[in-house]
Coordinates of C-alpha atoms in Angstrom, one line a residue:
M23 CA 15.1 59.2 147.4
E24 CA 15.2 61.1 150.7
S25 CA 18.2 63.3 151.4
I26 CA 19.5 63.6 154.9
I27 CA 20.6 67.1 155.7
K28 CA 24.0 67.3 157.6
K29 CA 25.7 70.3 159.0
D30 CA 29.1 68.9 158.3
V31 CA 30.7 65.6 157.2
T32 CA 34.2 64.2 157.4
I33 CA 35.3 61.6 154.9
L34 CA 38.6 59.8 154.9
F35 CA 39.7 58.2 151.7
A36 CA 42.5 55.5 152.2
G37 CA 44.2 52.9 150.1
D38 CA 47.5 51.9 148.7
S39 CA 49.8 54.7 147.5
G40 CA 49.2 53.6 143.9
D41 CA 45.4 53.8 144.2
G42 CA 45.1 57.4 143.4
I43 CA 43.9 58.4 146.8
Q44 CA 45.3 62.0 146.7
L45 CA 43.8 62.6 143.3
T46 CA 40.4 61.3 144.5
G47 CA 40.4 63.4 147.6
G48 CA 41.6 66.4 145.6
Q49 CA 38.9 66.1 143.1
F50 CA 36.2 65.7 145.7
T51 CA 37.6 68.8 147.5
D52 CA 37.6 70.9 144.4
T53 CA 34.0 70.0 143.6
T54 CA 32.9 70.5 147.1
A55 CA 34.6 74.0 147.2
L56 CA 32.8 74.9 144.0
Y57 CA 29.5 73.9 145.6
G58 CA 30.1 76.5 148.3
N59 CA 30.9 74.4 151.4
D60 CA 33.6 75.5 153.8
I61 CA 36.3 72.9 153.8
S62 CA 39.5 71.8 155.5
T63 CA 41.7 68.9 154.2
F64 CA 44.5 66.7 155.5
P65 CA 46.4 64.7 152.8
D66 CA 48.6 62.0 154.5
F67 CA 50.9 59.9 152.3
P68 CA 53.8 57.6 152.9
A69 CA 57.5 58.6 152.9
E70 CA 58.5 55.8 150.5
I71 CA 58.3 56.7 146.8
R72 CA 56.6 53.3 146.2
A73 CA 56.2 51.2 149.3
P74 CA 55.4 47.5 148.8
Q75 CA 51.8 47.2 147.6
G76 CA 49.3 46.2 150.2
T77 CA 51.5 47.0 153.2
L78 CA 50.8 49.2 156.2
A79 CA 53.8 51.4 155.2
G80 CA 52.2 52.0 151.8
V81 CA 48.9 53.4 153.0
S82 CA 47.9 56.8 151.6
G83 CA 45.1 58.9 153.1
F84 CA 43.1 62.0 152.4
Q85 CA 40.7 63.4 154.9
I86 CA 38.3 66.2 154.2
K87 CA 35.7 67.9 156.4
F88 CA 33.1 70.1 154.7
G89 CA 30.2 71.9 156.1
S90 CA 27.5 74.6 155.9
T91 CA 29.1 76.3 158.9
D92 CA 32.7 77.4 159.6
V93 CA 35.2 74.6 159.3
H94 CA 38.7 75.0 160.8
T95 CA 40.0 71.5 161.0
P96 CA 39.8 68.3 158.8
G97 CA 38.0 66.7 161.8
D98 CA 39.0 64.6 164.8
E99 CA 37.1 61.5 163.6
C100 CA 35.5 60.7 160.2
D101 CA 31.9 59.9 159.5
V102 CA 32.7 57.9 156.3
L103 CA 35.8 55.8 155.8
V104 CA 36.5 54.7 152.2
I105 CA 39.0 51.9 152.1
M106 CA 40.6 50.2 149.1
N107 CA 42.4 47.4 150.8
A108 CA 42.9 45.6 154.2
A109 CA 46.0 47.7 155.2
S110 CA 44.0 51.0 154.8
L111 CA 41.4 49.6 157.2
K112 CA 44.0 48.5 159.7
M113 CA 45.7 51.9 159.7
N114 CA 42.5 54.0 159.8
L115 CA 39.7 52.3 161.6
H116 CA 40.6 54.1 164.8
S117 CA 39.8 57.4 163.0
L118 CA 36.1 56.4 162.4
K119 CA 33.3 57.4 164.7
K120 CA 31.4 54.6 166.3
G121 CA 28.4 54.0 164.1
G122 CA 30.2 55.5 161.1
I123 CA 30.1 54.3 157.6
I124 CA 32.7 52.0 156.0
I125 CA 32.8 51.6 152.2
A126 CA 35.2 48.8 151.4
N127 CA 36.6 47.5 148.1
T128 CA 36.3 43.8 148.7
S129 CA 39.0 43.0 146.1
G130 CA 41.5 44.5 148.4
F131 CA 40.8 41.9 151.1
V132 CA 42.1 38.7 149.4
Q133 CA 44.3 36.5 151.5
K134 CA 47.6 38.1 150.3
N135 CA 46.4 41.5 151.4
L136 CA 45.0 40.2 154.7
T137 CA 48.4 38.7 155.5
L138 CA 50.3 41.8 154.6
A139 CA 48.0 43.9 156.9
G140 CA 48.4 41.4 159.7
Y141 CA 44.8 40.1 159.8
E142 CA 44.2 36.4 160.6
N143 CA 40.6 36.6 159.4
N144 CA 38.8 38.8 157.0
P145 CA 37.4 41.7 159.1
L146 CA 34.7 42.3 156.5
E147 CA 33.3 38.8 157.3
D148 CA 34.2 38.0 160.9
G149 CA 31.9 40.4 162.7
S150 CA 34.7 42.5 164.1
L151 CA 33.2 45.6 162.4
E152 CA 29.9 45.4 164.2
G153 CA 29.0 48.8 165.5
Y154 CA 29.7 50.4 162.1
E155 CA 27.6 50.6 158.9
L156 CA 29.6 48.4 156.5
F157 CA 29.0 48.5 152.8
C158 CA 31.1 46.1 150.6
I159 CA 31.6 46.9 147.0
D160 CA 33.8 45.0 144.6
V161 CA 35.2 48.1 143.1
T162 CA 37.9 46.4 141.1
K163 CA 35.5 43.9 139.5
L164 CA 33.0 46.6 138.6
T165 CA 35.7 48.8 137.1
R166 CA 36.8 45.9 134.9
E167 CA 33.2 45.3 133.9
A168 CA 32.7 48.9 132.9
L169 CA 35.8 48.9 130.7
K170 CA 35.6 45.3 129.3
D171 CA 35.2 46.6 125.8
S172 CA 37.7 49.4 126.0
G173 CA 40.6 47.4 124.6
M174 CA 42.8 48.5 127.5
G175 CA 45.0 46.1 129.5
Q176 CA 43.9 45.0 132.9
K177 CA 46.7 47.0 134.6
E178 CA 45.6 50.2 132.9
I179 CA 41.9 49.4 133.7
D180 CA 42.7 48.8 137.4
R181 CA 44.3 52.3 137.6
S182 CA 40.8 53.7 137.0
K183 CA 39.1 52.2 140.1
N184 CA 39.6 55.3 142.1
M185 CA 37.2 57.1 139.7
F186 CA 34.5 54.5 140.5
V187 CA 34.9 55.3 144.2
L188 CA 34.8 59.0 143.4
G189 CA 31.7 58.7 141.3
F190 CA 29.9 56.7 144.0
I191 CA 30.8 59.3 146.7
Y192 CA 29.6 62.1 144.3
W193 CA 26.2 60.3 144.2
M194 CA 26.2 59.7 147.9
F195 CA 26.6 63.4 148.6
N196 CA 24.6 64.9 145.7
R197 CA 27.6 66.3 143.9
A198 CA 27.9 66.9 140.1
L199 CA 30.4 65.2 138.0
N200 CA 31.2 68.0 135.5
K201 CA 34.2 69.4 137.4
T202 CA 36.0 66.1 137.4
V203 CA 35.0 65.3 133.8
D204 CA 36.6 68.6 132.7
F205 CA 39.7 67.8 134.8
L206 CA 40.1 64.4 133.2
K207 CA 39.7 65.8 129.7
E208 CA 42.4 68.4 130.3
K209 CA 44.8 66.1 132.2
F210 CA 44.7 63.4 129.5
Q211 CA 44.1 65.6 126.4
K212 CA 46.8 63.7 124.6
R213 CA 45.4 60.3 125.6
E214 CA 41.7 60.4 124.8
D215 CA 41.4 56.7 125.4
I216 CA 42.6 57.1 129.1
S217 CA 40.4 60.2 129.5
S218 CA 37.3 58.4 128.1
A219 CA 38.0 55.3 130.3
N220 CA 38.3 57.3 133.5
I221 CA 35.1 59.3 132.7
Q222 CA 33.2 56.1 131.9
V223 CA 34.3 54.6 135.3
L224 CA 33.4 57.8 137.1
K225 CA 29.9 57.7 135.7
A226 CA 29.7 53.9 136.4
G227 CA 30.4 54.6 140.1
Y228 CA 27.7 57.3 140.1
H229 CA 25.1 55.2 138.4
F230 CA 26.0 52.2 140.7
G231 CA 24.8 54.3 143.7
E232 CA 21.8 55.5 141.8
T233 CA 20.6 52.0 140.6
T234 CA 21.6 49.5 143.3
E235 CA 20.0 51.2 146.3
T236 CA 23.1 50.6 148.3
F237 CA 22.0 53.4 150.6
A238 CA 18.4 54.1 151.6
S239 CA 19.2 57.8 151.7
R240 CA 21.6 60.3 150.3
Y241 CA 23.3 63.1 152.2
Q242 CA 23.1 66.8 151.7
V243 CA 25.4 69.4 153.1
E244 CA 24.3 72.9 152.2
P245 CA 26.6 75.7 151.1
A246 CA 28.3 77.7 153.8
K247 CA 27.5 81.4 154.4
L248 CA 30.9 82.8 153.5
K249 CA 31.6 86.5 153.2
K250 CA 30.7 87.9 149.8
G251 CA 33.4 87.7 147.3
K252 CA 35.3 85.5 144.8
Y253 CA 36.8 82.3 146.3
R254 CA 39.0 79.5 145.2
N255 CA 40.2 76.3 146.9
I256 CA 43.8 76.8 147.7
S257 CA 46.7 74.9 149.4
G258 CA 49.2 76.5 151.7
N259 CA 52.1 76.3 149.2
E260 CA 49.9 77.7 146.4
A261 CA 48.8 80.6 148.6
L262 CA 52.4 81.2 149.7
S263 CA 53.6 81.3 146.1
I264 CA 50.9 83.8 145.2
G265 CA 51.8 85.9 148.2
L266 CA 55.4 86.1 147.0
I267 CA 54.3 87.2 143.6
A268 CA 51.9 89.8 145.0
A269 CA 54.8 91.3 147.1
A270 CA 57.0 91.6 144.1
K271 CA 54.3 93.4 142.2
K272 CA 53.6 95.7 145.1
S273 CA 57.3 96.6 145.4
G274 CA 57.9 96.9 141.7
L275 CA 60.6 94.3 141.7
Q276 CA 61.3 91.1 139.9
L277 CA 60.7 87.9 142.0
F278 CA 63.5 85.4 142.1
Y279 CA 63.1 82.0 143.7
G280 CA 66.1 79.8 144.0
S281 CA 65.4 76.3 145.3
Y282 CA 66.4 72.7 145.5
P283 CA 63.7 70.0 145.6
I284 CA 62.7 68.8 149.0
T285 CA 59.4 67.5 150.5
P286 CA 57.1 69.2 151.4
A287 CA 58.4 72.5 149.9
S288 CA 59.0 71.4 146.3
N289 CA 55.6 72.4 144.8
I290 CA 56.4 76.1 145.7
L291 CA 59.0 75.9 142.9
H292 CA 56.5 74.1 140.7
E293 CA 53.8 76.8 141.3
L294 CA 56.1 79.8 140.8
S295 CA 57.5 78.3 137.6
R296 CA 54.0 78.6 136.1
H297 CA 53.9 82.4 136.5
K298 CA 56.7 83.8 134.3
N299 CA 54.1 86.2 133.0
F300 CA 54.4 88.1 136.3
D301 CA 58.1 88.5 135.9
V302 CA 58.9 85.6 138.1
L303 CA 62.3 83.9 137.6
T304 CA 62.7 80.4 139.1
F305 CA 66.0 78.5 139.4
Q306 CA 66.4 74.9 140.4
A307 CA 69.8 74.8 141.9
E308 CA 72.2 71.8 142.3
D309 CA 72.0 72.0 146.1
E310 CA 70.6 74.0 149.0
I311 CA 73.7 76.2 149.4
A312 CA 73.6 77.2 145.7
A313 CA 69.9 77.9 146.0
I314 CA 70.2 80.4 148.9
C315 CA 73.4 82.0 147.4
S316 CA 71.6 82.5 144.1
A317 CA 68.8 84.3 146.0
I318 CA 71.3 86.5 147.8
G319 CA 72.8 87.4 144.5
A320 CA 69.4 88.2 143.1
S321 CA 68.7 90.6 146.0
Y322 CA 72.1 92.2 145.6
G323 CA 71.2 92.8 142.0
G324 CA 67.9 94.5 142.9
A325 CA 65.3 91.7 142.8
L326 CA 63.2 90.3 145.5
G327 CA 65.3 87.2 146.4
T328 CA 63.6 84.3 147.9
T329 CA 64.4 80.6 148.6
G330 CA 62.6 77.7 150.2
S331 CA 63.2 74.3 151.8
S332 CA 62.4 72.2 154.7
G333 CA 64.3 71.8 158.0
P334 CA 67.2 69.7 156.6
G335 CA 67.7 72.1 153.7
V336 CA 67.5 75.2 155.9
A337 CA 70.3 73.7 158.1
L338 CA 72.5 73.7 155.0
K339 CA 71.5 77.2 154.2
G340 CA 72.6 78.4 157.6
E341 CA 76.0 79.9 156.8
A342 CA 74.6 81.8 153.8
L343 CA 71.7 83.1 155.8
G344 CA 74.3 84.5 158.2
L345 CA 75.9 86.2 155.2
A346 CA 72.6 87.8 154.3
T347 CA 72.2 89.0 157.9
I348 CA 75.6 90.7 158.0
L349 CA 75.1 92.2 154.5
E350 CA 71.7 93.4 155.7
I351 CA 70.1 92.6 152.4
P352 CA 66.5 91.6 151.8
L353 CA 65.8 87.9 151.5
V354 CA 62.9 85.6 152.4
V355 CA 63.7 82.0 153.5
V356 CA 60.7 79.7 153.5
N357 CA 60.8 76.7 155.8
I358 CA 58.0 74.1 155.3
Q359 CA 58.6 72.2 158.4
R360 CA 58.5 68.4 158.6
G361 CA 59.3 65.7 161.2
G362 CA 63.0 65.5 162.1
P363 CA 65.8 65.4 163.0
S364 CA 67.9 64.6 159.9
T365 CA 65.7 63.0 157.2
G366 CA 63.2 62.2 159.9
L367 CA 59.6 61.9 158.7
P368 CA 59.7 63.5 155.3
T369 CA 56.0 63.4 154.6
K370 CA 54.8 64.1 158.1
T371 CA 54.2 67.4 159.8
E372 CA 55.9 69.0 162.7
Q373 CA 56.7 72.5 164.3
A374 CA 60.1 71.6 165.5
D375 CA 62.2 74.2 163.6
L376 CA 61.4 77.3 165.7
F377 CA 64.7 77.2 167.6
Q378 CA 66.5 76.7 164.2
A379 CA 64.7 79.8 162.8
L380 CA 65.6 81.9 165.8
Y381 CA 69.1 80.6 166.7
G382 CA 70.3 78.2 164.0
R383 CA 73.3 80.2 162.8
N384 CA 76.7 80.9 164.1
G385 CA 77.3 84.2 166.0
E386 CA 74.7 86.7 167.0
S387 CA 72.5 86.5 163.8
A388 CA 69.1 87.8 164.6
V389 CA 66.4 87.7 161.9
P390 CA 62.7 88.3 161.9
V391 CA 60.6 85.1 162.1
I392 CA 56.9 84.9 160.8
A393 CA 54.7 81.8 161.0
A394 CA 51.7 81.2 158.8
Y395 CA 48.7 79.5 160.6
S396 CA 46.5 78.2 157.8
P397 CA 46.6 77.4 154.1
S398 CA 44.9 80.7 153.1
N399 CA 46.9 82.7 155.7
C400 CA 50.1 81.6 153.8
F401 CA 49.3 84.4 151.3
D402 CA 49.3 87.1 154.0
A403 CA 52.3 85.6 155.8
A404 CA 54.4 85.6 152.6
L405 CA 53.3 89.2 151.7
G406 CA 54.1 90.3 155.2
A407 CA 57.5 88.6 155.3
C408 CA 58.5 90.2 152.0
K409 CA 57.4 93.7 153.2
I410 CA 59.6 93.4 156.3
A411 CA 62.5 92.0 154.4
L412 CA 62.4 94.8 151.8
E413 CA 61.5 97.8 154.0
H414 CA 63.9 96.8 156.9
M415 CA 66.8 95.4 154.7
T416 CA 67.0 92.0 156.4
P417 CA 66.5 88.4 155.7
V418 CA 63.3 87.0 157.1
V419 CA 62.4 83.4 158.0
L420 CA 58.9 82.3 157.0
L421 CA 57.6 79.2 158.8
S422 CA 54.9 76.9 157.4
D423 CA 54.6 73.1 157.8
G424 CA 53.5 70.1 155.9
Y425 CA 50.0 70.2 157.3
I426 CA 49.4 73.7 156.1
A427 CA 51.4 73.3 152.9
N428 CA 49.4 70.4 151.6
G429 CA 46.1 71.2 153.3
T430 CA 43.4 73.2 151.5
E431 CA 40.6 75.6 152.3
P432 CA 38.6 78.3 150.6
W433 CA 40.5 81.6 150.0
K434 CA 38.7 84.9 149.3
F435 CA 40.5 86.8 146.5
P436 CA 41.8 90.1 147.7
T437 CA 42.0 93.1 145.4
S438 CA 45.4 94.8 144.7
S439 CA 44.0 97.9 146.4
E440 CA 43.4 96.0 149.6
L441 CA 47.1 94.9 149.9
P442 CA 49.6 97.0 151.7
G443 CA 52.2 99.0 149.8
I444 CA 55.8 98.0 149.9
T445 CA 58.5 100.6 149.6
P446 CA 62.1 99.3 149.4
P447 CA 64.7 101.9 150.6
L448 CA 66.4 102.2 147.3
V449 CA 69.1 104.9 147.4
R450 CA 68.7 108.1 145.3
Q451 CA 71.3 110.6 144.3
S452 CA 69.5 113.4 145.9
E453 CA 69.6 111.7 149.3
V454 CA 73.4 111.4 149.4
N455 CA 75.7 114.4 149.9
G456 CA 79.2 113.6 149.0
Q457 CA 80.6 110.2 149.9
F458 CA 78.1 107.3 149.9
L459 CA 78.0 105.5 153.2
P460 CA 76.3 102.1 152.6
Y461 CA 75.6 101.4 156.3
K462 CA 74.4 104.9 157.2
R463 CA 71.0 104.3 158.9
N464 CA 67.7 106.0 159.3
E465 CA 65.8 106.3 162.6
N466 CA 64.7 102.6 162.3
L467 CA 68.4 101.6 161.8
V468 CA 67.7 100.6 158.2
R469 CA 70.4 101.2 155.6
K470 CA 69.9 102.2 152.0
W471 CA 69.8 99.7 149.1
A472 CA 72.3 100.5 146.3
I473 CA 72.0 98.4 143.2
P474 CA 75.2 97.4 141.3
G475 CA 75.8 99.7 138.3
M476 CA 74.7 102.9 140.0
K477 CA 77.5 105.3 139.5
G478 CA 78.9 106.7 142.7
F479 CA 77.3 104.1 144.9
E480 CA 80.1 101.5 144.8
H481 CA 80.6 99.8 148.2
R482 CA 82.3 96.8 149.8
I483 CA 80.3 93.7 150.5
G484 CA 81.2 90.4 152.2
G485 CA 80.9 88.4 155.3
L486 CA 83.6 90.1 157.4
E487 CA 82.5 92.5 160.1
K488 CA 81.7 95.9 158.9
E489 CA 82.8 99.3 160.2
E490 CA 79.8 101.4 161.2
D491 CA 78.5 103.6 158.3
T492 CA 81.3 102.9 155.8
G493 CA 80.9 99.1 155.6
N494 CA 84.7 98.7 155.4
V495 CA 86.2 95.6 157.0
S496 CA 86.8 96.1 160.7
Y497 CA 88.4 93.9 163.4
D498 CA 88.0 96.5 166.1
P499 CA 86.3 94.8 169.2
D500 CA 84.3 97.9 170.1
N501 CA 83.0 98.3 166.6
H502 CA 82.1 94.5 166.5
E503 CA 80.1 94.7 169.7
K504 CA 78.4 97.9 168.5
M505 CA 77.4 96.4 165.1
I506 CA 76.0 93.3 166.9
K507 CA 73.8 95.5 169.1
I508 CA 72.7 97.7 166.1
R509 CA 71.7 94.7 164.0
Q510 CA 69.7 93.3 167.0
E511 CA 68.1 96.6 167.7
K512 CA 67.0 97.0 164.1
I513 CA 65.2 93.7 164.4
D514 CA 63.7 94.7 167.7
K515 CA 62.4 98.0 166.2
I516 CA 60.3 96.0 163.7
A517 CA 57.9 95.5 166.6
N518 CA 56.8 99.1 166.0
F519 CA 55.5 98.1 162.5
I520 CA 53.6 94.9 163.3
P521 CA 50.1 94.7 164.9
D522 CA 49.6 94.3 168.6
Q523 CA 48.7 90.8 169.8
A524 CA 45.0 90.3 169.6
I525 CA 42.7 87.9 171.4
D526 CA 41.3 85.6 168.7
Q527 CA 38.5 84.3 170.8
G528 CA 37.2 84.9 174.3
K529 CA 37.8 87.7 176.8
G530 CA 41.0 89.8 177.2
S531 CA 41.6 88.4 180.6
G532 CA 40.4 85.4 182.6
K533 CA 41.4 82.0 183.8
Y534 CA 42.9 80.2 180.8
L535 CA 44.7 81.5 177.7
I536 CA 45.6 79.0 175.0
L537 CA 48.6 80.5 173.1
G538 CA 49.4 79.0 169.8
W539 CA 51.5 79.5 166.7
G540 CA 51.5 78.0 163.2
S541 CA 49.2 75.2 162.2
T542 CA 47.7 74.6 165.6
Y543 CA 45.3 77.5 164.9
G544 CA 42.3 75.6 163.5
V545 CA 42.2 73.0 166.1
I546 CA 42.7 75.5 169.0
K547 CA 40.0 77.7 167.5
T548 CA 37.5 74.8 167.3
A549 CA 38.3 73.6 170.8
V550 CA 38.0 77.0 172.4
S551 CA 34.7 77.7 170.6
E552 CA 33.3 74.4 172.0
M553 CA 34.6 75.2 175.5
I554 CA 33.3 78.7 175.6
S555 CA 29.8 77.3 174.6
E556 CA 30.2 74.9 177.5
G557 CA 30.9 77.7 180.0
V558 CA 34.6 77.4 180.4
D559 CA 36.5 80.6 181.0
V560 CA 39.1 80.3 178.2
S561 CA 40.5 82.5 175.5
H562 CA 42.7 82.0 172.5
A563 CA 45.6 84.1 171.1
H564 CA 47.7 83.1 168.1
L565 CA 51.2 84.3 167.3
T566 CA 52.2 85.2 163.8
H567 CA 55.3 87.3 164.6
L568 CA 57.7 85.2 166.6
Q569 CA 60.7 87.6 166.3
P570 CA 60.2 90.2 167.3
F571 CA 57.1 89.5 169.5
P572 CA 54.3 92.0 169.4
K573 CA 55.0 94.8 171.9
N574 CA 52.0 94.1 174.1
L575 CA 52.4 90.3 174.3
G576 CA 53.7 90.4 177.9
A577 CA 50.7 92.4 179.0
V578 CA 48.3 90.0 177.3
L579 CA 50.0 86.9 178.9
S580 CA 49.9 88.5 182.4
S581 CA 46.1 89.1 182.1
F582 CA 45.4 85.4 182.5
E583 CA 45.8 83.0 185.5
K584 CA 47.1 80.2 183.4
V585 CA 48.7 80.0 179.9
V586 CA 48.8 76.8 178.0
I587 CA 50.9 76.4 174.8
P588 CA 50.1 73.5 172.5
E589 CA 53.0 72.7 170.0
M590 CA 54.0 69.9 167.6
N591 CA 57.5 69.9 169.1
N592 CA 59.0 69.3 172.5
G593 CA 58.1 72.7 173.9
Q594 CA 60.1 75.3 171.9
L595 CA 57.7 78.3 172.2
L596 CA 57.0 77.3 175.8
H597 CA 60.7 77.6 176.6
I598 CA 61.0 81.0 174.9
I599 CA 57.8 82.4 176.6
R600 CA 58.8 81.2 180.0
S601 CA 62.3 82.7 179.8
R602 CA 61.2 85.9 178.1
Y603 CA 58.2 86.8 180.2
L604 CA 58.9 84.8 183.4
I605 CA 55.5 83.2 183.6
D606 CA 54.7 79.7 184.5
A607 CA 53.2 78.7 181.2
K608 CA 52.2 75.0 180.7
G609 CA 53.0 73.1 177.6
L610 CA 51.1 70.5 175.6
Q611 CA 53.4 68.6 173.2
K612 CA 52.6 66.2 170.4
I613 CA 55.5 64.9 168.2
K614 CA 53.9 62.1 166.2
G615 CA 53.9 63.6 162.7
I616 CA 50.1 64.2 162.9
P617 CA 48.2 67.3 164.0
F618 CA 46.4 67.7 167.4
T619 CA 42.8 66.8 167.7
T620 CA 40.1 69.0 169.3
K621 CA 39.7 66.4 172.1
E622 CA 43.4 66.7 173.0
I623 CA 43.3 70.5 173.3
K624 CA 40.1 70.4 175.4
A625 CA 41.5 67.7 177.7
A626 CA 44.6 69.8 178.4
I627 CA 42.4 72.6 179.8
L628 CA 39.6 70.6 181.4
N629 CA 42.0 68.3 183.2
E630 CA 44.1 71.2 184.6

């Protein structure tokens, strides 16, 4: 059979939240990554733990773009839409390219499902899908047929139907089954009957494609030409967790992570709990306040104290984060942003906690703020946040979001020698003459770190204002103002230790600069690449350090006629840039719980 060579392909798997869509997408992603394609994924699932089956609210989706060239986004539109029921078609048809392929499970289009999805007629039969390549497969019936002699009940059998779909897609795109076979054997090693059933259905789906001639051709996407090295497919939260571990090892400290479960940050705790062999101590606290206070206690005791949450949890951590600020103690607070306010959109992405990170505490409470921009970059961002926290004796807020946290891409393993060293300012007897002054500072306004139990280094701690140098409680107004200024200046001086702002794409000056931060990176990069090839005078710069800003940022911004700032919020960075640098930057906002598309970014520039 002929194989059609494609440069890249975008597939969207969609179905009921009980159809195993995330597992299906994850397995296809892992296999595709092992094959050598560059990839970008976007898992999208409902907020309800178990929405009513067949409803629009219960639709779960997983989009993956994979290619033989650089891939930076999961794709604006999909080439292939795999749907398990009517609701998943209703919710996702707008994402399919005209002329794209629809693979539909006909068992998901019975009258009950059609009614729940709001269809008067069956779209698979009424001609409304003309203009698309429609392939109807009764996945449920074929799964039951494959397992008719298994002895399993129908409910258990039906849970395997996602493996039939996966096997069929593996055949369609010339992918081997062995990675998923190994996964199923390991996952169900205590239930060999379930393992065998899923493997049998996986192979049935593959052989269905091979024997029925459903497609006249198969598709081939060659491996990408990635830089030489060892790679693994990694999610943002996994990379962030490994970054925290790497920072602890480079600093010679134990890693402590205190956390309370919250979407989409919970799996940082899950990941770190697997790595006790690296001297990682994890603590699931009873609430958010206890989580951050335990991390502060760990740092006071000489560990690398870290905690993580999403926006609602970070709000609860605010008072304790102020305590860490006035103590001037190292701490990393991770915020995996999601749609707000309040509970908001728990499973949807947003960038709306920038103001909270910068200003969301009582009093003048400045802390450094760093933002990761892709799943693999979460490793570097976490390592960098820990380095600043430890070497400058300050809490640091590390921003990610649901899109980055759950998305995946290839990550090239660094070696330990490639990572920067981290030197905490631990106090030594030889450096202290006479009385120990816990808030005596070096030229960067950083104080020494004394660990409890060190004879002669006893000192007062607490949330009350501190006297300069001694740390004794002080209500003197002049001292209070001076300490506020010192703590702010210490944060400002961190700008001397971070890289200058670089231009990611395009020229160093010109007509348009698209300035981004966080997870808008991939879509801006893709849009700018396309516009440059079309002759548009446009450049791209992306911020990692949001407090303090790089020292040269003002000069970079003033080198362009127009600055456009896309954000998944109501214009928070826009507000800061305009007030800080007095330039007439323009904003592009999207607050829908879903990422920007390349088309939206391009339209903002081309319609200026």
